[in-house]
XYZ file of C-alpha atoms in Angstrom:
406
model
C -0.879 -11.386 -16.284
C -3.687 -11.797 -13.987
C -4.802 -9.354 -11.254
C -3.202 -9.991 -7.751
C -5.561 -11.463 -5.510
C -4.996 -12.133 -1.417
C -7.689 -14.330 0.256
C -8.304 -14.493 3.966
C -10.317 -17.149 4.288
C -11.713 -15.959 7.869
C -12.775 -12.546 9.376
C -12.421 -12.596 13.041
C -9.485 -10.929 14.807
C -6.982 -12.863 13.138
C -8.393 -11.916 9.757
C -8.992 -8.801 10.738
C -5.329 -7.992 11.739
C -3.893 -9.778 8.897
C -5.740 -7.263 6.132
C -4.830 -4.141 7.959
C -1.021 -5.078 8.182
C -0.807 -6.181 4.501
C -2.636 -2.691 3.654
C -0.640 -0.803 6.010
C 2.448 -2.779 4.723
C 1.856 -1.003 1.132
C 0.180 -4.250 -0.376
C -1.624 -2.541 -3.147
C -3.501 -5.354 -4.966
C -6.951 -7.233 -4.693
C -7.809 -7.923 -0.848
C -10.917 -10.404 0.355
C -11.851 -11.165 3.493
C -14.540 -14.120 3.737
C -16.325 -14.405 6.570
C -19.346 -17.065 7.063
C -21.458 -14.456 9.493
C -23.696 -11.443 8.583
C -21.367 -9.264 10.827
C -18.299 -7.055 9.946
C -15.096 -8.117 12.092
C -15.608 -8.299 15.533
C -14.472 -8.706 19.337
C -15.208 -12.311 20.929
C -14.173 -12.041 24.301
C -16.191 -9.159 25.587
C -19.615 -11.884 24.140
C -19.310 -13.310 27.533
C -18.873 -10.287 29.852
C -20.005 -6.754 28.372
C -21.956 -7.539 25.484
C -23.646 -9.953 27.497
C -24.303 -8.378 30.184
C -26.089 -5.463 27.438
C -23.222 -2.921 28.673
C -22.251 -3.033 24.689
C -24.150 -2.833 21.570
C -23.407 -4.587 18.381
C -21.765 -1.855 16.858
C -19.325 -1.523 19.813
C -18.055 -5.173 18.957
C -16.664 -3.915 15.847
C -13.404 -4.141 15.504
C -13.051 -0.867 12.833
C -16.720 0.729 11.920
C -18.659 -1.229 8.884
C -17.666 1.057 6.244
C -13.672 0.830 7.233
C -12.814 -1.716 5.184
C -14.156 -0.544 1.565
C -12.004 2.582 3.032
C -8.991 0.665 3.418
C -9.588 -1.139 -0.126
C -11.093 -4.513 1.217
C -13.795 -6.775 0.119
C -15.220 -7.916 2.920
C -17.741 -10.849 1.897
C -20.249 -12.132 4.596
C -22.496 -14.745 5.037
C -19.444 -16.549 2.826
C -19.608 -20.349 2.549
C -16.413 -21.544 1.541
C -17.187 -25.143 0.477
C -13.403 -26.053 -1.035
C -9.768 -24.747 -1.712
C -7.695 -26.091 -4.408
C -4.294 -25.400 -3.428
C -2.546 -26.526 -6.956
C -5.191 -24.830 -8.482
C -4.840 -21.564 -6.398
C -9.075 -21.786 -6.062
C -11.723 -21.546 -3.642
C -15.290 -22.132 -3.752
C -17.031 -19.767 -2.114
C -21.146 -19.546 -2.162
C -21.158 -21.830 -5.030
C -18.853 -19.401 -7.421
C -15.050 -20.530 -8.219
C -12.795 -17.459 -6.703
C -8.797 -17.335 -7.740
C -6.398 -16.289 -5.287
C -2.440 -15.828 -5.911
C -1.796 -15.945 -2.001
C -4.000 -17.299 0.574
C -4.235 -17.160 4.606
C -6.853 -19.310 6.774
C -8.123 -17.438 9.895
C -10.702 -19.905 10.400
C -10.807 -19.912 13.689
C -12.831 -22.847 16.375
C -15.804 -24.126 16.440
C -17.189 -25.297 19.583
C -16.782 -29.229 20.849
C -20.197 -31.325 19.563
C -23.016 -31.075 22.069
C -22.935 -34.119 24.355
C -25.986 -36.340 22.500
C -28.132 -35.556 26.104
C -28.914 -31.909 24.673
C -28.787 -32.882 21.667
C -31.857 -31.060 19.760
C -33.814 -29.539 22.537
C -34.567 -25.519 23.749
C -32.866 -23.629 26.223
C -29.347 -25.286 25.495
C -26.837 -22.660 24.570
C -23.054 -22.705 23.514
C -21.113 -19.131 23.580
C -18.968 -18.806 20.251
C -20.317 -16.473 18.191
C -22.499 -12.915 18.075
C -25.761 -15.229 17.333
C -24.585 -17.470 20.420
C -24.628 -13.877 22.667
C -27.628 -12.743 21.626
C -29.705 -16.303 22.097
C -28.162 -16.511 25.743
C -29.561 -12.726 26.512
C -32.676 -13.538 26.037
C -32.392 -16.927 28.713
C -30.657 -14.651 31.740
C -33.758 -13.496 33.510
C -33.906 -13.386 37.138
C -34.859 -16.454 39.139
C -34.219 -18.996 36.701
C -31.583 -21.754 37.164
C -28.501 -21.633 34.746
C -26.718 -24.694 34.617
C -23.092 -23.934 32.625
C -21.474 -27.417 31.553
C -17.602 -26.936 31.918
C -15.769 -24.834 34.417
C -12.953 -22.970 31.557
C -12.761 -19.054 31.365
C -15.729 -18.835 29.332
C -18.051 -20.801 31.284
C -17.081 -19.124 34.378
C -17.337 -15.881 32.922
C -21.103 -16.000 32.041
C -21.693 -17.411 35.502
C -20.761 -14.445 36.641
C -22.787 -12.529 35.042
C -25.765 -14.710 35.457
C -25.635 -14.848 39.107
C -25.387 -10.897 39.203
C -28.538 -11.177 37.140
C -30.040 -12.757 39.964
C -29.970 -16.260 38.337
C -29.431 -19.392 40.056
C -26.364 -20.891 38.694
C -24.652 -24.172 39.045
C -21.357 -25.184 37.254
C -20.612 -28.752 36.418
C -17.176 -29.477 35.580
C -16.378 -33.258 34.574
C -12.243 -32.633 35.366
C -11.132 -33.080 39.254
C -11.493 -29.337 39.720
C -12.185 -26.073 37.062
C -9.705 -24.694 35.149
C -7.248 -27.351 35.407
C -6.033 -27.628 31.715
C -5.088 -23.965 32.246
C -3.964 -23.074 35.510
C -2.556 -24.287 38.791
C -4.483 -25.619 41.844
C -3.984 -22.382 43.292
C -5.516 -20.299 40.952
C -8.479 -22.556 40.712
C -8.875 -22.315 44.652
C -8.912 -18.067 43.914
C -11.604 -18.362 41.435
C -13.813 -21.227 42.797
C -14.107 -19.062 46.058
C -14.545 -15.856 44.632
C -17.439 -17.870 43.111
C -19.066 -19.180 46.084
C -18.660 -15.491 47.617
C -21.430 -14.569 45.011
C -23.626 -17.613 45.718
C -22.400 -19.765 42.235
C -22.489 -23.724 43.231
C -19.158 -25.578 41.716
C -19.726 -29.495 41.278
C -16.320 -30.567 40.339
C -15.729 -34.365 39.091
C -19.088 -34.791 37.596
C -20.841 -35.058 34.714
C -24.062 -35.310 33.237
C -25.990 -38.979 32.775
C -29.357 -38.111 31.819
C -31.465 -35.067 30.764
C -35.643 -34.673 31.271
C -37.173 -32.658 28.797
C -40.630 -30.664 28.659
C -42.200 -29.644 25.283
C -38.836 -29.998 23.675
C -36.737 -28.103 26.265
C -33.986 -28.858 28.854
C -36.057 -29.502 32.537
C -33.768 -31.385 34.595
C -30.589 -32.841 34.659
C -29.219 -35.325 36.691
C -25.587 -36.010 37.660
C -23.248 -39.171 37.971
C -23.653 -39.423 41.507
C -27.282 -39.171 41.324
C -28.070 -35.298 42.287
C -30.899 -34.118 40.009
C -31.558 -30.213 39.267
C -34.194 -28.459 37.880
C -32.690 -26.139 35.189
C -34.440 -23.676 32.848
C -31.729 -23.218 31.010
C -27.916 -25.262 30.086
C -25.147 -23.271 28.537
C -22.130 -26.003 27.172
C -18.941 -24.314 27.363
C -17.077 -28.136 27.178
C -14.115 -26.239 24.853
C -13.260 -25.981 21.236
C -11.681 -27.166 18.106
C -9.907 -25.511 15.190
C -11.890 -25.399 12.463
C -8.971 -27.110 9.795
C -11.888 -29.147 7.497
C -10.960 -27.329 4.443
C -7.224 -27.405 5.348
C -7.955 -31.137 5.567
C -9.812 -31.589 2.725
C -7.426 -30.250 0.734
C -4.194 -32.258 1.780
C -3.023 -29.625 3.793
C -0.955 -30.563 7.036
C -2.911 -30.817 10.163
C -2.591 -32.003 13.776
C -4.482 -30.025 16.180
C -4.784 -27.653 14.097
C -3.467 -26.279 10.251
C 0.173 -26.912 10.951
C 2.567 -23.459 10.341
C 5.960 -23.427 10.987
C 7.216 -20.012 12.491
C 6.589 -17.725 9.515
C 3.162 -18.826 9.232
C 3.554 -20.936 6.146
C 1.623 -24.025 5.701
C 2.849 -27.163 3.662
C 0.998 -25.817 0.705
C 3.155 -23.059 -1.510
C 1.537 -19.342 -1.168
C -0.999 -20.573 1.551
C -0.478 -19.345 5.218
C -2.533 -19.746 8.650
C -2.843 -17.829 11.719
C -4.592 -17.278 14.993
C -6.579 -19.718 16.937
C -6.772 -22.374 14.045
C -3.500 -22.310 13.337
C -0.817 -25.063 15.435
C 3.175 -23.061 15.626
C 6.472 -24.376 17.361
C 7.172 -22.461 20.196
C 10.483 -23.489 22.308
C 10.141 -26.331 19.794
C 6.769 -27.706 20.865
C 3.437 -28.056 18.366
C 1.453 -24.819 19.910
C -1.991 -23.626 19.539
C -3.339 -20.453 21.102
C -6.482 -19.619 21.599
C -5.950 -15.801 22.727
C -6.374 -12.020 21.059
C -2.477 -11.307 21.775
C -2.153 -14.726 18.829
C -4.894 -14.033 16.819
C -2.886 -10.470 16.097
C 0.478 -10.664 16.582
C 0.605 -13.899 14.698
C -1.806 -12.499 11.895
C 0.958 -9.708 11.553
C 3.861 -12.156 11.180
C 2.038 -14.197 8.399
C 1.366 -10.915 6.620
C 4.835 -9.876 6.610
C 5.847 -12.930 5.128
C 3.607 -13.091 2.498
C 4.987 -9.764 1.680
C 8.638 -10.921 1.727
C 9.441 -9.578 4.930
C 9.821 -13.015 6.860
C 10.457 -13.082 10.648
C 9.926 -15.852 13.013
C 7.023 -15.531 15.297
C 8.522 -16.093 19.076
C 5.447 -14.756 21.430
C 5.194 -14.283 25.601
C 1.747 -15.449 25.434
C -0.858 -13.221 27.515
C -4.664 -13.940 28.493
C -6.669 -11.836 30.697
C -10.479 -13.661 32.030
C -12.739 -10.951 33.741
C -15.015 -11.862 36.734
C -17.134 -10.039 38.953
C -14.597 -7.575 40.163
C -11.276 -9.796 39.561
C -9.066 -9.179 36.610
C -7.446 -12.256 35.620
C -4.125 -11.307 33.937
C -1.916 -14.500 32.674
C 1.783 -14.245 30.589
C 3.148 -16.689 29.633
C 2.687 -20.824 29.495
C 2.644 -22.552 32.465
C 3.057 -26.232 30.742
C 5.620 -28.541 32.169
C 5.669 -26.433 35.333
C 6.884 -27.898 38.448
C 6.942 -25.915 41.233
C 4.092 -22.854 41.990
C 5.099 -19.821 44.359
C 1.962 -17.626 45.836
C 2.988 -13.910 46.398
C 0.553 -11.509 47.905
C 0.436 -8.120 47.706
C -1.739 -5.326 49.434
C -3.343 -4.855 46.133
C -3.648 -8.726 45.453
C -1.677 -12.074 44.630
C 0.129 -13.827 41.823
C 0.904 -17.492 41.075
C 4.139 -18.152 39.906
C 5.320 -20.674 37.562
C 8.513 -22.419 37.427
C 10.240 -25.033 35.510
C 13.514 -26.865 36.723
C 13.762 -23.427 39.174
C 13.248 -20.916 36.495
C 9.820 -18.733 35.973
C 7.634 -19.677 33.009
C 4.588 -17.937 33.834
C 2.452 -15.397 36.191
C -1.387 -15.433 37.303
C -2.010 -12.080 38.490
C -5.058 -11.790 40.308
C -6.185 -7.932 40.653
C -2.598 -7.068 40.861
C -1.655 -5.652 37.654
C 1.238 -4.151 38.670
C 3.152 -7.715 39.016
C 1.243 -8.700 35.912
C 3.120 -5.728 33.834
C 6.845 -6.495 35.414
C 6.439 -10.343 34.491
C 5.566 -9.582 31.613
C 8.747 -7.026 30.846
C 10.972 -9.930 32.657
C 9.555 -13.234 30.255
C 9.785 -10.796 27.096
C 12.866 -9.613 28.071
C 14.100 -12.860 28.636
C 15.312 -11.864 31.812
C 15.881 -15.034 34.108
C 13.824 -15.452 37.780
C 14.928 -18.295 39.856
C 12.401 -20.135 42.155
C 15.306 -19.557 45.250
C 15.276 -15.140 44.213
C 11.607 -15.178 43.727
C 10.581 -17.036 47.298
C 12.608 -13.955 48.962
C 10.796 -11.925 51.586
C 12.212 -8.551 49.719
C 11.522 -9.804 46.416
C 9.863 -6.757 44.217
C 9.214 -7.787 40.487
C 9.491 -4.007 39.088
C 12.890 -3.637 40.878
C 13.882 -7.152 39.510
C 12.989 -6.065 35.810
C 14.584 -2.774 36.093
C 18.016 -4.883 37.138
C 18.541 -7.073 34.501
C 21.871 -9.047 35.527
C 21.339 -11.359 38.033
């Protein structure tokens, strides 16, 4: 009988998470985690706050210390290209060499959205993704130069930050009606796009780019659909991502925005499983992909339990968190389908909350972690807020969570 052999195909936080629960879980056989970078497992979102701001070093990205995983019993493979999988074969191709696997999870991850063909090629246009991606953008935040960052999401808003405190000059151009509108209410974006001005960062909402000027091969200028034209020394695209499902794809596997897992992880291929920001789940029936740590583990752990017979569905109270300047973003929950927003402030800050047919989906809590913390108890503990009890003068979230009947 041959040797029992898990795969991760992967080795990001997902992967990461996925290893140490099987391990922990008393899975005793052959463990490999693939990864296509030269680094061990490590921490994405602090690329485009502390790490880039040089606050952290490499080694503080690390999710466990380099020699942790031999430790724990896992190969951990870098600089892996994994070419092919062969599902009825139970076979990858990794670096050129046939590998067999008895089970198999993809933590592939995104990749970011193609370059628009303008930047196509030329110097001093960066995308934020990976470690390489950090380090490359370091080396462009000097003061006085202009940063232009293409898109107006978490990320791109995040490294303005920390340009302009750099003492760049930074513009963001965001091609929706206003930033952060796939994400978050009007509201929210009014919070952030001031707290932006505050620290000198121009916001050009409803625009996008028509034509770039290059010098020796780098980004000079770029000019705008209504005809503004800046001088830029630098362009970071942060225009979103895509889950990286090719060699899902390629190998017949089920995909549609994303590998496609029902809620044990499982994908349509026997002994093959997916999680974390690649991977597309039903929650409250509905296709779901989510691109957030809270996923990448908590869904890693659910697909490891199942592959170890231990299956539970995987019902999350989503959470994000976006740090800029001195504002902690804190999110729970998904706002989608909302229909009605109620502002609450507080004399440490303000929250935005979400409701659907007069029942709260979701909180933004903007430096007020305190209402952040009770929403959170109240949507995991599936305790129900109406629109009418939360609009009260008197209303305290903590109080409301500690009194669970209505």
């Amino acid at each position: 009988m041959e040797q029992e052999h898990i795969a991760i195909v992967g080795a990001g936080q997902a992967a990461a998470s996925l290893a140490m629960r099987l391990r922990h879980s008393g899975y005793s056989g052959a463990l490999t985690l693939y990864g296509d970078e030269p680094h061990p497992p490590y921490q994405r979102p602090p690329l485009s706050k502390a790490y880039l701001k040089r606050e952290w070093t490499v080694d503080r990205l690390y999710l466990r210390p380099a020699d942790f995983w031999s430790d724990l019993g896992v190969a951990l493979v870098t600089d892996a290209r994994v070419t092919a999988l062969d599902p009825a074969g139970r076979t990858l191709e990794v670096n050129d060499r046939t590998v067999p696997w008895s089970k198999l999870a993809l933590a592939t991850g995104t990749r970011p959205r193609t370059l628009p063909p303008e930047f196509s090629g030329l110097k001093g246009v960066y995308e934020l993704r990976g470690l390489a991606d950090a380090e490359r953008l370091q080396d462009a935040i000097r003061p006085g130069r202009h940063l232009m960052v293409l898109g107006g999401g978490y990320v791109g808003l995040e490294t303005a930050a920390v340009a302009v405190k750099a003492g760049l000059s930074v513009t963001v151009v965001e091609r929706a009606a206003r930033i952060l509108e796939r994400v978050a209410c009007a509201e929210t974006s009014d919070a952030i796009r001031a707290l932006h001005a505050g620290h000198g960062v121009r916001i050009l909402e409803g625009r996008s780019v028509v034509a770039v000027t290059a010098r020796d091969g780098a980004v000079a200028a770029v000019t705008l659909d209504d005809g503004t034209r800046m001088e830029v020394d630098a362009v970071l695209v942060g225009i979103g991502v895509l889950p990286r499902d090719e060699l899902a794809r390629a190998a017949g596997i089920a995909c549609d925005n994303g590998i496609a897992v029902d809620v044990h992880g499982r994908t349509s291929a026997p002994g093959i499983w997916a999680a974390g920001d690649c991977a597309a789940f039903p929650l409250a029936g509905i296709p779901t992909r989510l691109e957030s740590v809270q996923n990448a583990v908590d869904q890693a752990e659910c697909a490891a339990d199942d592959m170890l017979g231990r299956p539970r569905a995987y019902e999350p109270v989503p959470w994000f968190w976006s740090d800029q300047y001195d504002m902690k973003l804190q999110i729970v929950g998904l706002n989608r389908g909302y229909d009605a927003v109620l502002r609450r402030r507080t004399e440490r800050g303000e929250s935005l909350w979400y409701f659907r047919e007069g029942r709260m989906i979701a909180v933004d809590a903007l430096n007020d972690a305190r209402t952040y913390m009770a929403a959170k108890k109240l949507l995991e503990g599936g305790i129900a807020v109406s629109l009418e009890e939360a609009a009260q003068e008197g209303f305290d979230p903590v109080a409301r969570m500690r009194r669970p009947a209505a």
